[in-house]
Coordinates of C-alpha atoms in Angstrom, one line a residue:
M1 CA 65.1 189.2 143.6
I2 CA 63.6 191.0 140.6
D3 CA 61.7 194.2 141.6
V4 CA 61.7 196.2 138.3
Q5 CA 58.7 196.5 136.1
Q6 CA 60.0 196.3 132.5
G7 CA 58.5 198.6 129.9
S8 CA 54.8 199.3 129.9
V9 CA 53.9 195.7 130.8
P10 CA 54.4 195.0 134.5
T11 CA 56.2 191.7 135.5
T12 CA 54.0 191.5 138.6
W13 CA 50.5 192.8 138.7
R14 CA 47.1 192.7 140.3
A15 CA 44.8 190.2 138.5
A16 CA 41.8 192.4 139.1
D17 CA 42.9 195.4 137.1
G18 CA 46.4 194.7 135.8
S19 CA 48.0 197.4 137.9
A20 CA 51.7 197.0 138.7
V21 CA 52.8 195.7 142.1
T22 CA 56.2 196.0 143.5
F23 CA 57.9 192.6 144.3
T24 CA 58.2 193.5 147.9
E25 CA 54.5 194.1 148.2
A26 CA 53.8 191.0 146.2
R27 CA 56.0 188.9 148.4
S28 CA 54.2 190.0 151.6
A29 CA 50.8 189.1 150.0
W30 CA 52.2 185.7 148.7
T31 CA 53.5 184.9 152.2
R32 CA 50.1 185.4 153.8
A33 CA 48.5 183.4 151.0
A34 CA 51.0 180.6 151.3
H35 CA 50.5 180.3 155.0
E36 CA 46.7 179.9 154.4
V37 CA 47.2 177.3 151.6
L38 CA 49.6 175.3 153.7
A39 CA 47.4 175.4 156.8
D40 CA 44.5 174.1 154.7
T41 CA 46.8 171.4 153.2
A42 CA 47.6 170.3 156.8
T43 CA 43.9 169.7 157.6
R44 CA 44.2 166.3 155.8
F45 CA 46.4 163.7 157.5
N46 CA 49.6 162.9 155.5
N47 CA 48.7 165.5 152.9
F48 CA 51.3 167.7 151.2
I49 CA 51.6 170.0 148.2
V50 CA 54.0 170.2 145.3
N51 CA 55.9 173.5 144.8
T52 CA 54.4 174.2 141.3
E53 CA 50.9 173.8 142.6
L54 CA 51.6 176.0 145.6
A55 CA 53.0 178.7 143.4
E56 CA 49.9 178.8 141.3
L57 CA 47.5 178.7 144.3
V58 CA 49.5 181.5 146.1
Q59 CA 49.0 183.8 143.1
E60 CA 45.4 182.8 142.8
E61 CA 44.6 183.4 146.5
S62 CA 46.5 186.7 146.7
G63 CA 45.2 188.1 143.5
I64 CA 48.7 189.0 142.5
R65 CA 50.4 187.3 139.6
T66 CA 53.8 187.5 138.1
A67 CA 55.7 186.6 135.0
V68 CA 58.8 185.8 137.1
K69 CA 59.4 182.0 137.3
W70 CA 58.3 180.5 140.6
Q71 CA 61.9 179.2 141.3
H72 CA 63.0 182.8 141.8
W73 CA 60.4 183.8 144.4
L74 CA 58.6 180.8 146.0
P75 CA 61.7 179.7 148.1
V76 CA 61.8 183.2 149.6
V77 CA 58.1 183.0 150.4
L78 CA 58.5 179.6 152.0
D79 CA 61.4 181.0 154.1
K80 CA 59.1 183.9 155.2
V81 CA 56.4 181.3 156.2
A82 CA 59.0 179.4 158.2
E83 CA 60.0 182.6 160.0
H84 CA 56.3 183.4 160.8
C85 CA 55.7 179.9 162.1
H86 CA 58.8 180.0 164.2
Q87 CA 58.1 183.4 165.7
N88 CA 54.5 182.4 166.5
N89 CA 55.2 178.9 167.9
E90 CA 53.3 177.3 165.1
P91 CA 54.3 174.0 163.5
P92 CA 56.6 174.4 160.4
L93 CA 54.0 174.6 157.6
S94 CA 56.6 175.1 154.9
A95 CA 57.6 171.4 155.4
L96 CA 54.4 170.5 153.6
C97 CA 55.8 171.8 150.3
V98 CA 57.7 169.2 148.4
R99 CA 59.3 168.9 145.0
K100 CA 57.9 166.9 142.1
N101 CA 59.7 163.8 143.4
Q102 CA 58.1 164.5 146.8
T103 CA 61.3 165.3 148.6
V104 CA 61.8 168.6 150.5
G105 CA 65.3 169.1 149.3
T106 CA 67.9 171.5 150.8
G107 CA 65.3 174.3 151.3
Y108 CA 64.0 172.5 154.3
R109 CA 67.3 173.2 156.1
Y110 CA 66.2 176.8 156.9
I111 CA 63.5 175.4 159.3
L112 CA 66.3 173.7 161.2
E113 CA 68.5 176.8 161.2
L114 CA 65.6 178.9 162.7
A115 CA 65.2 176.3 165.4
G116 CA 68.9 176.1 166.1
L117 CA 68.9 172.4 165.2
P118 CA 71.8 170.5 163.5
I119 CA 71.3 169.1 160.0
P120 CA 70.1 165.4 160.5
D121 CA 71.5 162.5 158.5
D122 CA 68.0 161.8 157.2
L123 CA 66.6 165.1 156.1
E124 CA 63.4 163.5 154.6
M125 CA 62.5 161.6 157.7
H126 CA 63.0 164.8 159.8
A127 CA 60.7 166.6 157.4
A128 CA 58.1 163.8 157.8
A129 CA 58.2 164.4 161.5
A130 CA 57.7 168.2 160.9
R131 CA 54.7 167.5 158.7
W132 CA 53.3 165.2 161.4
Q133 CA 53.4 168.2 163.8
C134 CA 51.4 170.2 161.4
Y135 CA 48.8 167.4 161.1
Q136 CA 48.6 167.3 164.9
H137 CA 47.7 171.0 165.0
Y138 CA 45.5 171.3 161.9
A139 CA 44.2 167.9 160.7
T140 CA 40.5 167.1 161.1
D141 CA 41.0 163.4 160.2
L142 CA 43.7 162.3 162.6
P143 CA 43.9 158.5 163.3
A144 CA 42.7 157.6 166.8
D145 CA 46.3 157.0 167.9
G146 CA 47.5 160.3 166.3
G147 CA 49.3 158.5 163.5
L148 CA 53.0 158.4 162.8
P149 CA 55.4 160.4 160.7
T150 CA 55.2 159.0 157.2
L151 CA 57.3 159.5 154.1
P152 CA 55.5 160.5 150.9
P153 CA 54.7 157.5 148.6
K154 CA 57.5 158.2 146.0
V155 CA 60.2 158.6 148.6
A156 CA 59.0 155.5 150.5
A157 CA 58.9 153.5 147.3
I158 CA 62.5 154.5 146.3
R159 CA 63.8 153.6 149.8
Q160 CA 62.0 150.3 149.8
S161 CA 63.5 149.4 146.4
T162 CA 67.0 150.5 147.5
S163 CA 66.7 148.4 150.7
A164 CA 65.7 145.4 148.7
D165 CA 68.6 145.8 146.2
L166 CA 71.0 146.3 149.1
A167 CA 69.8 143.1 150.8
T168 CA 70.3 141.2 147.6
A169 CA 73.8 142.6 147.1
E170 CA 74.8 141.8 150.7
A171 CA 73.5 138.2 150.3
A172 CA 75.5 137.7 147.2
E173 CA 78.6 139.2 148.8
A174 CA 78.2 136.9 151.8
A175 CA 78.0 133.9 149.6
V176 CA 81.2 134.8 147.9
K177 CA 83.0 135.3 151.2
R178 CA 81.7 132.2 152.9
P179 CA 84.6 130.2 154.4
A180 CA 85.7 127.1 152.4
A181 CA 84.9 124.9 155.4
T182 CA 81.3 125.8 155.3
R183 CA 81.0 125.0 151.6
R184 CA 79.9 121.5 150.6
A185 CA 83.0 119.4 149.7
P186 CA 82.9 117.4 146.5
A187 CA 81.9 113.7 147.0
A188 CA 84.9 111.5 147.5
V189 CA 85.6 108.8 144.9
P190 CA 86.1 105.4 146.8
K191 CA 89.5 103.8 146.2
P192 CA 89.4 100.2 145.0
E193 CA 90.3 97.6 147.6
P194 CA 93.8 96.2 147.1
V195 CA 94.0 92.5 145.9
R196 CA 95.4 90.4 148.6
K197 CA 98.0 87.9 147.4
P198 CA 98.2 84.4 148.9
V199 CA 100.6 83.8 151.9
C200 CA 102.1 80.6 153.4
L201 CA 99.9 79.3 156.2
N202 CA 102.9 78.3 158.3
C203 CA 105.3 81.3 158.0
H204 CA 102.9 83.8 156.5
V205 CA 105.3 84.9 153.8
E206 CA 103.8 86.0 150.5
L207 CA 103.8 83.1 148.1
P208 CA 105.2 83.3 144.5
A209 CA 103.1 82.6 141.5
N210 CA 103.6 78.8 141.8
K211 CA 102.3 79.1 145.4
I212 CA 105.2 77.0 146.8
C213 CA 106.9 78.4 149.9
Y214 CA 110.6 78.1 149.8
Y215 CA 111.1 79.0 153.5
C216 CA 109.3 76.0 154.9

């Protein structure tokens, strides 16, 4: 983590007067601000916030800004929020922060580590359940039945598209592997009836071309 102010221009400063702020001090202020922003986000059912927007709001709310890219400090701030929520038996507010594609990504795993939980096969659905816990605690517009954990629109759309493609592929594969007995056999061409040659009415021997029986 960068904690050095370079030259006469501080990398992290108070917006009010431009005075330099240590990164440790800034991180504490950002953590408090992030908790407040995320708690406010949770007041609306199925709401979430993108990391870039959260980084901007955290600086605005705290009054402390930085020239350091958010990728270098926001993940640490979210971890601190997760620790605060865990220690105070609060729902995991940091689950409300998603990436541009609306997934939580690997950063969400720290919430599970704090709770001593294994990493689930479906991390995004687990995060949806964590956000649902936040709505139960903070939301002012909960459905009458409390609602259900819901994936963000972009994640849900991708999964729906993937499921449809998979179903199409499975159907095509099943058609190729279908047993020959279940496939429609080609229509049989009827064989012509054989021409019956004349026979002797007495001995039933086939007659020659002159139709004279030489056995009778």
